[in-house]
């Protein structure tokens, strides 16, 4: 009842707010980002109270952590025995993945009228380095994205139901895959089912939800061939296949069976690169090379404009091409070179924004690792905790691996990780702006 009450209150609040047309005022990009951050913060607090009122998670810090993990589609949990949790609470956790996957505020624009200035809020909400207009109207764009998202989710649920999953479990894991979140109804995650069919369904589903949704939109409106021309898409699948094959070869020493190693290696890379976080095996027991490759997959993440977290493949591509451009200019100063994506020359502003993001990302990662290390963790656990939170992955390495949960860490660590999760989901800048004193001085 408490979860339903919170959902109704949030829905009515958004609906009532939309009845009164705001006076015309221009929201600056920074103000839109702060509004976005506060919205994510408040909706997580509301969900935390629902967990507490239901008696599922008594402490506020742990309830807040679980809620933030859900809405940011991270999937890290403090619940020690998820199989003892009520079905409604399990559904609520996975529903937060579904809503958070395409954005809390994108969802709000569908149920409300939106406003002329809402583009600056939506910019802060949408993942990735660019914001492409798929259609002329913002609300229509949100509807198109959610329609694609909803259909893909239903197909995933149906395919899982055809396996050894109950309808409830299929819904839970379908919503988790769609939002690339990773909350499960089983303590052993997907490993509980011991089913090759389920493993491959989710491997494909997680990978597809990590694709830029603009690719699907273009494929629907202009044909599949046009959609497949996306350079980011080719890089995304290229990186995935390369990493999966390397992990597979490395794991042959551990498993011996090529088929077994192939299945679990491809699943793990799909799960962590899409930042879903489902597991079929405890990869903290895998060889070191495999663990490092999985850590790299967590950090790279999925495509821009997908439900996945991470730095995004498009940023990696732009960065690598920018480095190549600088090498060419240094070697041959007179030669004219440029960075292109999908055949178009990228302006310097895009390249600078990517470098700025990577600098801020590194700052958050170092600071996060330092802060959580006060919990007396080893360096691998501390670093992977920060990585998994900042990239919205779920399980990490060391003591934060898939066979463990985050209940073991102290409240300070959980609060730090909660803010890292929000920062990662909102592409860092909104959180940085919120805590910057200059932001508030400029608005007073």
Tab-separated table of C-alpha atoms in Angstrom:
chain	number	residue	atom	x	y	z
A	1	UNK	CA	0.000	0.000	0.000
A	2	UNK	CA	2.813	2.406	0.866
A	3	UNK	CA	4.387	2.021	-2.606
A	4	UNK	CA	1.035	2.584	-4.288
A	5	UNK	CA	0.407	5.647	-2.112
A	6	UNK	CA	3.773	7.166	-3.023
A	7	UNK	CA	3.159	6.484	-6.723
A	8	UNK	CA	-0.308	8.090	-6.574
A	9	UNK	CA	0.994	11.147	-4.693
A	10	UNK	CA	3.818	11.655	-7.218
A	11	UNK	CA	1.428	11.236	-10.157
A	12	UNK	CA	-1.158	13.649	-8.718
A	13	UNK	CA	1.531	16.198	-7.839
A	14	UNK	CA	2.819	16.190	-11.415
A	15	UNK	CA	-0.715	16.377	-12.823
A	16	UNK	CA	-1.776	19.244	-10.545
A	17	UNK	CA	1.428	21.127	-11.326
A	18	UNK	CA	0.629	20.896	-15.017
A	19	UNK	CA	-2.828	22.475	-14.559
A	20	UNK	CA	-1.343	25.862	-13.750
A	21	UNK	CA	0.474	27.310	-16.738
A	22	UNK	CA	3.687	28.939	-15.556
A	23	UNK	CA	4.470	32.516	-16.395
A	24	UNK	CA	6.816	32.903	-19.309
A	25	UNK	CA	10.360	32.764	-18.072
A	26	UNK	CA	13.496	31.475	-19.678
A	27	UNK	CA	15.227	28.661	-17.857
A	28	UNK	CA	18.965	28.707	-18.268
A	29	UNK	CA	20.734	25.411	-18.902
A	30	UNK	CA	22.264	25.485	-15.407
A	31	UNK	CA	18.843	26.022	-13.815
A	32	UNK	CA	17.397	23.141	-15.811
A	33	UNK	CA	20.198	20.908	-14.554
A	34	UNK	CA	19.619	21.893	-10.921
A	35	UNK	CA	15.875	21.230	-11.266
A	36	UNK	CA	16.704	17.821	-12.720
A	37	UNK	CA	19.042	16.961	-9.844
A	38	UNK	CA	16.505	18.068	-7.225
A	39	UNK	CA	13.759	16.045	-8.904
A	40	UNK	CA	15.853	12.879	-8.804
A	41	UNK	CA	16.752	13.586	-5.185
A	42	UNK	CA	13.141	14.163	-4.095
A	43	UNK	CA	11.708	11.173	-5.923
A	44	UNK	CA	14.371	8.965	-4.315
A	45	UNK	CA	13.504	10.325	-0.860
A	46	UNK	CA	9.796	9.637	-1.502
A	47	UNK	CA	10.595	6.068	-2.563
A	48	UNK	CA	12.793	5.626	0.517
A	49	UNK	CA	9.871	6.520	2.779
A	50	UNK	CA	7.754	3.951	0.925
A	51	UNK	CA	10.311	1.237	1.720
A	52	UNK	CA	10.340	2.341	5.361
A	53	UNK	CA	6.539	2.536	5.720
A	54	UNK	CA	6.199	-0.927	4.183
A	55	UNK	CA	8.678	-2.291	6.714
A	56	UNK	CA	10.893	-3.688	3.958
A	57	UNK	CA	13.911	-1.485	4.777
A	58	UNK	CA	13.697	0.138	8.240
A	59	UNK	CA	16.647	2.572	8.055
A	60	UNK	CA	16.442	5.769	5.975
A	61	UNK	CA	20.010	5.673	4.625
A	62	UNK	CA	19.628	2.113	3.336
A	63	UNK	CA	16.139	2.835	1.963
A	64	UNK	CA	17.481	5.950	0.226
A	65	UNK	CA	20.412	3.973	-1.211
A	66	UNK	CA	18.053	1.293	-2.568
A	67	UNK	CA	15.766	3.927	-4.095
A	68	UNK	CA	18.588	5.876	-5.719
A	69	UNK	CA	20.030	2.619	-7.023
A	70	UNK	CA	16.663	1.829	-8.590
A	71	UNK	CA	15.900	5.159	-10.248
A	72	UNK	CA	19.468	5.601	-11.500
A	73	UNK	CA	19.289	2.035	-12.907
A	74	UNK	CA	22.386	1.024	-10.964
A	75	UNK	CA	21.033	-2.126	-9.348
A	76	UNK	CA	23.284	-2.230	-6.279
A	77	UNK	CA	21.279	-3.499	-3.321
A	78	UNK	CA	21.490	-3.556	0.466
A	79	UNK	CA	18.808	-6.270	0.784
A	80	UNK	CA	20.484	-9.438	2.024
A	81	UNK	CA	17.667	-11.834	1.102
A	82	UNK	CA	15.597	-10.516	-1.809
A	83	UNK	CA	13.600	-13.750	-1.924
A	84	UNK	CA	12.101	-12.837	1.473
A	85	UNK	CA	10.883	-9.448	0.212
A	86	UNK	CA	7.224	-8.990	-0.782
A	87	UNK	CA	6.328	-9.234	-4.459
A	88	UNK	CA	4.998	-5.687	-4.494
A	89	UNK	CA	8.276	-4.311	-3.116
A	90	UNK	CA	10.226	-6.323	-5.690
A	91	UNK	CA	7.995	-4.977	-8.443
A	92	UNK	CA	8.449	-1.412	-7.183
A	93	UNK	CA	12.239	-1.800	-7.269
A	94	UNK	CA	12.128	-2.988	-10.876
A	95	UNK	CA	9.559	-0.357	-11.859
A	96	UNK	CA	11.990	2.340	-10.691
A	97	UNK	CA	14.452	0.849	-13.199
A	98	UNK	CA	11.871	1.093	-15.963
A	99	UNK	CA	11.013	4.731	-15.193
A	100	UNK	CA	14.626	5.722	-14.562
A	101	UNK	CA	15.842	3.999	-17.711
A	102	UNK	CA	14.412	6.592	-20.085
A	103	UNK	CA	14.405	9.289	-17.448
A	104	UNK	CA	12.107	10.341	-14.638
A	105	UNK	CA	11.499	13.712	-16.241
A	106	UNK	CA	11.011	12.333	-19.746
A	107	UNK	CA	8.292	10.193	-18.167
A	108	UNK	CA	6.839	13.291	-16.489
A	109	UNK	CA	6.634	15.151	-19.817
A	110	UNK	CA	4.417	12.377	-21.169
A	111	UNK	CA	1.844	12.654	-18.366
A	112	UNK	CA	1.978	16.462	-18.214
A	113	UNK	CA	1.894	19.191	-20.826
A	114	UNK	CA	5.516	20.297	-20.480
A	115	UNK	CA	6.573	23.853	-21.298
A	116	UNK	CA	8.507	25.805	-23.882
A	117	UNK	CA	11.525	25.964	-21.598
A	118	UNK	CA	11.558	22.262	-20.737
A	119	UNK	CA	14.253	21.518	-23.325
A	120	UNK	CA	16.956	22.577	-20.837
A	121	UNK	CA	15.578	20.112	-18.289
A	122	UNK	CA	15.391	17.326	-20.836
A	123	UNK	CA	18.973	18.028	-21.917
A	124	UNK	CA	20.114	17.276	-18.382
A	125	UNK	CA	17.982	14.132	-18.333
A	126	UNK	CA	18.999	12.468	-21.594
A	127	UNK	CA	22.202	10.403	-21.430
A	128	UNK	CA	25.115	11.063	-23.750
A	129	UNK	CA	27.183	13.922	-25.125
A	130	UNK	CA	24.611	15.181	-27.611
A	131	UNK	CA	20.916	15.871	-27.752
A	132	UNK	CA	19.518	15.180	-31.169
A	133	UNK	CA	16.006	16.298	-32.063
A	134	UNK	CA	14.234	13.222	-33.335
A	135	UNK	CA	10.995	15.119	-33.918
A	136	UNK	CA	10.061	18.771	-33.845
A	137	UNK	CA	8.033	18.618	-30.628
A	138	UNK	CA	9.601	17.640	-27.325
A	139	UNK	CA	6.612	15.747	-25.998
A	140	UNK	CA	6.238	13.834	-29.267
A	141	UNK	CA	9.894	12.852	-29.020
A	142	UNK	CA	9.321	11.505	-25.514
A	143	UNK	CA	6.279	9.541	-26.675
A	144	UNK	CA	8.155	7.999	-29.605
A	145	UNK	CA	11.086	7.009	-27.388
A	146	UNK	CA	8.830	5.470	-24.764
A	147	UNK	CA	6.789	3.602	-27.390
A	148	UNK	CA	9.958	1.929	-28.697
A	149	UNK	CA	11.124	1.346	-25.119
A	150	UNK	CA	7.781	-0.158	-24.070
A	151	UNK	CA	7.536	-2.544	-27.040
A	152	UNK	CA	11.119	-3.761	-26.543
A	153	UNK	CA	10.366	-4.341	-22.852
A	154	UNK	CA	7.245	-6.390	-23.621
A	155	UNK	CA	9.165	-8.527	-26.120
A	156	UNK	CA	11.893	-9.170	-23.532
A	157	UNK	CA	9.334	-10.159	-20.876
A	158	UNK	CA	7.566	-12.487	-23.323
A	159	UNK	CA	10.822	-14.159	-24.382
A	160	UNK	CA	11.813	-14.718	-20.743
A	161	UNK	CA	8.375	-16.135	-19.956
A	162	UNK	CA	8.885	-18.698	-22.729
A	163	UNK	CA	11.858	-19.974	-20.718
A	164	UNK	CA	11.833	-21.343	-17.181
A	165	UNK	CA	10.697	-18.081	-15.567
A	166	UNK	CA	7.355	-17.439	-13.918
A	167	UNK	CA	5.404	-14.461	-15.264
A	168	UNK	CA	6.344	-12.414	-12.192
A	169	UNK	CA	10.051	-13.170	-12.540
A	170	UNK	CA	9.883	-12.475	-16.277
A	171	UNK	CA	8.391	-9.040	-15.553
A	172	UNK	CA	11.006	-8.282	-12.883
A	173	UNK	CA	13.954	-9.235	-15.062
A	174	UNK	CA	12.413	-7.757	-18.210
A	175	UNK	CA	12.036	-4.372	-16.514
A	176	UNK	CA	15.567	-4.684	-15.131
A	177	UNK	CA	17.024	-5.428	-18.556
A	178	UNK	CA	15.024	-2.608	-20.172
A	179	UNK	CA	16.282	0.006	-17.733
A	180	UNK	CA	19.710	-1.685	-17.680
A	181	UNK	CA	19.253	-1.754	-13.913
A	182	UNK	CA	19.810	-5.282	-12.692
A	183	UNK	CA	17.541	-5.721	-9.668
A	184	UNK	CA	16.593	-9.400	-9.449
A	185	UNK	CA	13.979	-11.380	-7.537
A	186	UNK	CA	16.590	-14.054	-6.799
A	187	UNK	CA	19.617	-13.916	-4.513
A	188	UNK	CA	21.762	-15.630	-7.146
A	189	UNK	CA	20.524	-13.246	-9.864
A	190	UNK	CA	20.233	-14.951	-13.280
A	191	UNK	CA	22.516	-17.751	-12.104
A	192	UNK	CA	19.526	-19.091	-10.140
A	193	UNK	CA	17.851	-20.361	-13.316
A	194	UNK	CA	20.868	-22.226	-14.727
A	195	UNK	CA	19.318	-21.851	-18.181
A	196	UNK	CA	21.281	-21.235	-21.375
A	197	UNK	CA	18.091	-20.006	-23.063
A	198	UNK	CA	17.493	-17.313	-20.418
A	199	UNK	CA	21.171	-16.351	-20.453
A	200	UNK	CA	21.170	-15.752	-24.207
A	201	UNK	CA	17.808	-13.931	-24.210
A	202	UNK	CA	19.147	-11.503	-21.619
A	203	UNK	CA	22.561	-11.242	-23.297
A	204	UNK	CA	20.862	-10.018	-26.474
A	205	UNK	CA	18.278	-7.871	-24.651
A	206	UNK	CA	20.833	-6.075	-22.474
A	207	UNK	CA	23.011	-5.435	-25.506
A	208	UNK	CA	20.081	-3.991	-27.492
A	209	UNK	CA	18.971	-1.691	-24.662
A	210	UNK	CA	22.522	-0.311	-24.655
A	211	UNK	CA	22.070	0.896	-28.255
A	212	UNK	CA	21.280	4.556	-28.967
A	213	UNK	CA	17.480	4.741	-29.318
A	214	UNK	CA	17.925	7.177	-32.182
A	215	UNK	CA	19.165	4.171	-34.202
A	216	UNK	CA	15.804	2.470	-33.657
A	217	UNK	CA	13.929	5.665	-34.513
A	218	UNK	CA	15.855	6.110	-37.769
A	219	UNK	CA	15.415	2.416	-38.598
A	220	UNK	CA	11.639	2.770	-38.196
A	221	UNK	CA	11.280	5.987	-40.171
A	222	UNK	CA	14.012	5.702	-42.814
A	223	UNK	CA	14.799	2.005	-42.961
A	224	UNK	CA	17.142	-0.390	-41.196
A	225	UNK	CA	20.027	0.352	-43.580
A	226	UNK	CA	20.030	4.001	-42.519
A	227	UNK	CA	19.973	3.019	-38.856
A	228	UNK	CA	22.900	0.643	-39.285
A	229	UNK	CA	25.032	3.459	-40.727
A	230	UNK	CA	25.561	4.800	-37.201
A	231	UNK	CA	29.299	4.911	-36.501
A	232	UNK	CA	28.725	4.694	-32.761
A	233	UNK	CA	26.698	1.508	-33.298
A	234	UNK	CA	29.579	-0.142	-35.147
A	235	UNK	CA	32.037	0.846	-32.425
A	236	UNK	CA	29.633	-0.369	-29.728
A	237	UNK	CA	29.301	-3.855	-31.189
A	238	UNK	CA	32.988	-3.944	-32.135
A	239	UNK	CA	34.088	-3.202	-28.566
A	240	UNK	CA	31.558	-5.694	-27.190
A	241	UNK	CA	32.658	-8.539	-29.466
A	242	UNK	CA	36.367	-7.843	-28.900
A	243	UNK	CA	36.042	-7.787	-25.109
A	244	UNK	CA	33.762	-10.839	-25.042
A	245	UNK	CA	36.212	-12.889	-27.108
A	246	UNK	CA	39.150	-11.863	-24.907
A	247	UNK	CA	37.252	-12.756	-21.714
A	248	UNK	CA	36.153	-16.033	-23.320
A	249	UNK	CA	39.735	-16.999	-24.192
A	250	UNK	CA	40.958	-16.010	-20.728
A	251	UNK	CA	38.205	-18.022	-19.024
A	252	UNK	CA	39.015	-21.186	-20.963
A	253	UNK	CA	41.763	-21.770	-18.414
A	254	UNK	CA	39.166	-21.656	-15.634
A	255	UNK	CA	36.182	-23.479	-17.105
A	256	UNK	CA	37.789	-25.790	-19.635
A	257	UNK	CA	34.505	-26.128	-21.533
A	258	UNK	CA	34.488	-23.759	-24.561
A	259	UNK	CA	30.661	-23.659	-24.701
A	260	UNK	CA	30.329	-22.822	-20.989
A	261	UNK	CA	33.046	-20.174	-21.119
A	262	UNK	CA	31.575	-18.654	-24.292
A	263	UNK	CA	28.072	-18.346	-22.820
A	264	UNK	CA	29.073	-16.833	-19.474
A	265	UNK	CA	31.756	-14.551	-20.909
A	266	UNK	CA	29.443	-13.031	-23.508
A	267	UNK	CA	26.717	-12.647	-20.855
A	268	UNK	CA	29.045	-10.903	-18.394
A	269	UNK	CA	30.399	-8.402	-20.932
A	270	UNK	CA	26.878	-7.642	-22.190
A	271	UNK	CA	25.664	-7.184	-18.615
A	272	UNK	CA	28.487	-4.894	-17.518
A	273	UNK	CA	28.993	-2.917	-20.731
A	274	UNK	CA	25.255	-2.196	-20.855
A	275	UNK	CA	25.625	-1.443	-17.103
A	276	UNK	CA	22.744	-3.794	-16.249
A	277	UNK	CA	24.619	-5.826	-13.662
A	278	UNK	CA	22.905	-9.213	-13.871
A	279	UNK	CA	25.214	-12.138	-13.168
A	280	UNK	CA	25.343	-15.840	-13.948
A	281	UNK	CA	28.634	-16.422	-12.126
A	282	UNK	CA	30.858	-14.730	-9.563
A	283	UNK	CA	33.272	-12.974	-11.904
A	284	UNK	CA	35.436	-11.860	-8.961
A	285	UNK	CA	36.780	-15.446	-9.076
A	286	UNK	CA	37.728	-15.153	-12.755
A	287	UNK	CA	41.344	-14.587	-13.909
A	288	UNK	CA	42.743	-11.087	-13.382
A	289	UNK	CA	42.760	-10.230	-17.092
A	290	UNK	CA	39.032	-10.983	-17.321
A	291	UNK	CA	38.300	-8.871	-14.242
A	292	UNK	CA	40.219	-5.906	-15.653
A	293	UNK	CA	38.410	-6.214	-18.994
A	294	UNK	CA	35.058	-6.284	-17.185
A	295	UNK	CA	36.080	-3.214	-15.184
A	296	UNK	CA	36.914	-1.442	-18.449
A	297	UNK	CA	33.542	-2.503	-19.886
A	298	UNK	CA	31.808	-0.940	-16.860
A	299	UNK	CA	33.584	2.349	-17.432
A	300	UNK	CA	32.970	2.538	-21.188
A	301	UNK	CA	29.280	1.690	-20.837
A	302	UNK	CA	26.683	1.787	-23.595
A	303	UNK	CA	25.750	4.211	-26.333
A	304	UNK	CA	24.628	7.806	-25.910
A	305	UNK	CA	20.835	8.051	-25.957
A	306	UNK	CA	20.405	4.537	-24.539
A	307	UNK	CA	19.280	3.428	-21.089
A	308	UNK	CA	22.853	2.370	-20.247
A	309	UNK	CA	25.281	4.229	-18.022
A	310	UNK	CA	29.039	4.640	-18.269
A	311	UNK	CA	31.144	7.214	-20.105
A	312	UNK	CA	29.394	6.261	-23.393
A	313	UNK	CA	30.938	4.801	-26.526
A	314	UNK	CA	30.497	8.021	-28.512
A	315	UNK	CA	32.689	9.936	-26.060
A	316	UNK	CA	35.377	7.282	-26.298
A	317	UNK	CA	35.288	7.463	-30.102
A	318	UNK	CA	35.495	11.269	-30.158
A	319	UNK	CA	38.341	11.196	-27.632
A	320	UNK	CA	40.354	8.609	-29.588
A	321	UNK	CA	39.830	10.508	-32.841
A	322	UNK	CA	40.839	13.775	-31.154
A	323	UNK	CA	44.062	12.165	-29.909
A	324	UNK	CA	44.744	10.878	-33.420
A	325	UNK	CA	44.108	14.372	-34.821
A	326	UNK	CA	46.616	15.900	-32.395
A	327	UNK	CA	49.242	13.295	-33.306
A	328	UNK	CA	48.779	14.085	-37.016
A	329	UNK	CA	49.019	17.842	-36.385
A	330	UNK	CA	52.177	17.393	-34.325
A	331	UNK	CA	53.803	15.169	-36.935
A	332	UNK	CA	52.655	17.162	-39.970
A	333	UNK	CA	51.649	20.716	-38.922
A	334	UNK	CA	50.680	21.756	-42.461
A	335	UNK	CA	48.303	18.863	-42.996
A	336	UNK	CA	44.627	19.681	-42.517
A	337	UNK	CA	42.891	17.128	-40.315
A	338	UNK	CA	39.513	16.963	-38.599
A	339	UNK	CA	37.410	14.710	-36.394
A	340	UNK	CA	34.375	13.209	-38.096
A	341	UNK	CA	31.394	11.251	-36.791
A	342	UNK	CA	28.944	9.723	-39.255
A	343	UNK	CA	30.716	11.611	-42.035
A	344	UNK	CA	30.239	15.046	-40.452
A	345	UNK	CA	33.046	17.243	-39.137
A	346	UNK	CA	32.679	17.783	-35.396
A	347	UNK	CA	33.088	21.366	-34.174
A	348	UNK	CA	35.703	22.137	-31.544
A	349	UNK	CA	32.938	22.714	-28.978
A	350	UNK	CA	31.978	19.022	-29.119
A	351	UNK	CA	35.586	17.890	-28.723
A	352	UNK	CA	36.088	20.279	-25.825
A	353	UNK	CA	32.882	19.102	-24.123
A	354	UNK	CA	34.089	15.490	-24.325
A	355	UNK	CA	37.461	16.396	-22.805
A	356	UNK	CA	35.707	18.445	-20.117
A	357	UNK	CA	33.411	15.534	-19.282
A	358	UNK	CA	36.312	13.069	-19.026
A	359	UNK	CA	38.166	15.466	-16.708
A	360	UNK	CA	35.137	15.823	-14.430
A	361	UNK	CA	34.563	12.060	-14.604
A	362	UNK	CA	38.132	11.401	-13.443
A	363	UNK	CA	37.720	13.924	-10.621
A	364	UNK	CA	34.508	12.251	-9.391
A	365	UNK	CA	36.111	8.803	-9.656
A	366	UNK	CA	39.206	9.765	-7.650
A	367	UNK	CA	37.194	11.627	-5.024
A	368	UNK	CA	34.655	8.804	-4.752
A	369	UNK	CA	37.381	6.173	-4.356
A	370	UNK	CA	39.060	8.264	-1.662
A	371	UNK	CA	35.837	8.802	0.311
A	372	UNK	CA	34.657	5.186	0.288
A	373	UNK	CA	38.158	3.989	1.253
A	374	UNK	CA	37.479	5.388	4.756
A	375	UNK	CA	35.289	2.297	5.214
A	376	UNK	CA	38.495	0.236	5.608
A	377	UNK	CA	38.144	-1.356	2.183
A	378	UNK	CA	40.993	-2.685	0.078
A	379	UNK	CA	41.927	-0.599	-2.961
A	380	UNK	CA	40.179	-2.891	-5.478
A	381	UNK	CA	36.914	-2.805	-3.509
A	382	UNK	CA	37.062	0.978	-3.024
A	383	UNK	CA	37.874	1.684	-6.667
A	384	UNK	CA	35.269	-0.729	-8.044
A	385	UNK	CA	32.640	0.665	-5.643
A	386	UNK	CA	33.217	4.125	-7.091
A	387	UNK	CA	33.277	2.761	-10.660
A	388	UNK	CA	30.079	0.756	-10.282
A	389	UNK	CA	28.221	3.680	-8.667
A	390	UNK	CA	29.454	6.393	-11.035
A	391	UNK	CA	28.733	4.242	-14.092
A	392	UNK	CA	25.413	2.897	-12.742
A	393	UNK	CA	26.472	-0.741	-13.057
A	394	UNK	CA	25.528	-2.558	-9.834
A	395	UNK	CA	28.054	-5.219	-8.820
A	396	UNK	CA	31.736	-4.434	-8.683
A	397	UNK	CA	34.902	-6.312	-7.804
A	398	UNK	CA	36.427	-7.356	-4.499
A	399	UNK	CA	33.983	-7.240	-1.580
A	400	UNK	CA	31.449	-5.459	-3.828
A	401	UNK	CA	31.156	-8.398	-6.225
A	402	UNK	CA	27.963	-10.098	-7.449
A	403	UNK	CA	28.047	-12.671	-4.628
A	404	UNK	CA	27.878	-9.871	-2.027
A	405	UNK	CA	25.710	-6.794	-1.440
A	406	UNK	CA	26.173	-3.265	-0.127
A	407	UNK	CA	24.609	-3.843	3.311
A	408	UNK	CA	28.113	-4.499	4.671
A	409	UNK	CA	29.295	-0.921	4.101
A	410	UNK	CA	28.720	1.913	6.580
A	411	UNK	CA	26.147	4.694	6.180
A	412	UNK	CA	28.709	7.277	5.076
A	413	UNK	CA	29.820	5.027	2.211
A	414	UNK	CA	26.200	4.431	1.185
A	415	UNK	CA	25.504	8.176	1.085
A	416	UNK	CA	28.648	8.826	-0.986
A	417	UNK	CA	27.721	6.027	-3.389
A	418	UNK	CA	24.144	7.340	-3.636
A	419	UNK	CA	25.354	10.745	-4.800
A	420	UNK	CA	27.822	9.119	-7.184
A	421	UNK	CA	24.932	7.132	-8.689
A	422	UNK	CA	22.877	10.284	-9.241
A	423	UNK	CA	25.924	12.117	-10.611
A	424	UNK	CA	26.635	9.326	-13.077
A	425	UNK	CA	23.027	9.074	-14.231
A	426	UNK	CA	22.781	12.833	-14.806
A	427	UNK	CA	26.132	13.061	-16.612
A	428	UNK	CA	27.961	14.681	-13.652
A	429	UNK	CA	27.433	18.374	-14.436
A	430	UNK	CA	24.054	18.877	-12.646
A	431	UNK	CA	25.505	17.571	-9.361
A	432	UNK	CA	28.670	19.627	-9.782
A	433	UNK	CA	26.584	22.749	-10.441
A	434	UNK	CA	24.359	22.105	-7.429
A	435	UNK	CA	27.298	21.929	-5.024
A	436	UNK	CA	29.116	24.882	-6.595
A	437	UNK	CA	28.800	28.080	-4.466
A	438	UNK	CA	29.069	30.236	-7.616
A	439	UNK	CA	25.850	28.698	-8.941
A	440	UNK	CA	23.849	30.016	-6.012
A	441	UNK	CA	25.590	33.397	-6.011
A	442	UNK	CA	24.606	33.928	-9.631
A	443	UNK	CA	20.948	33.160	-8.920
A	444	UNK	CA	20.548	35.483	-5.931
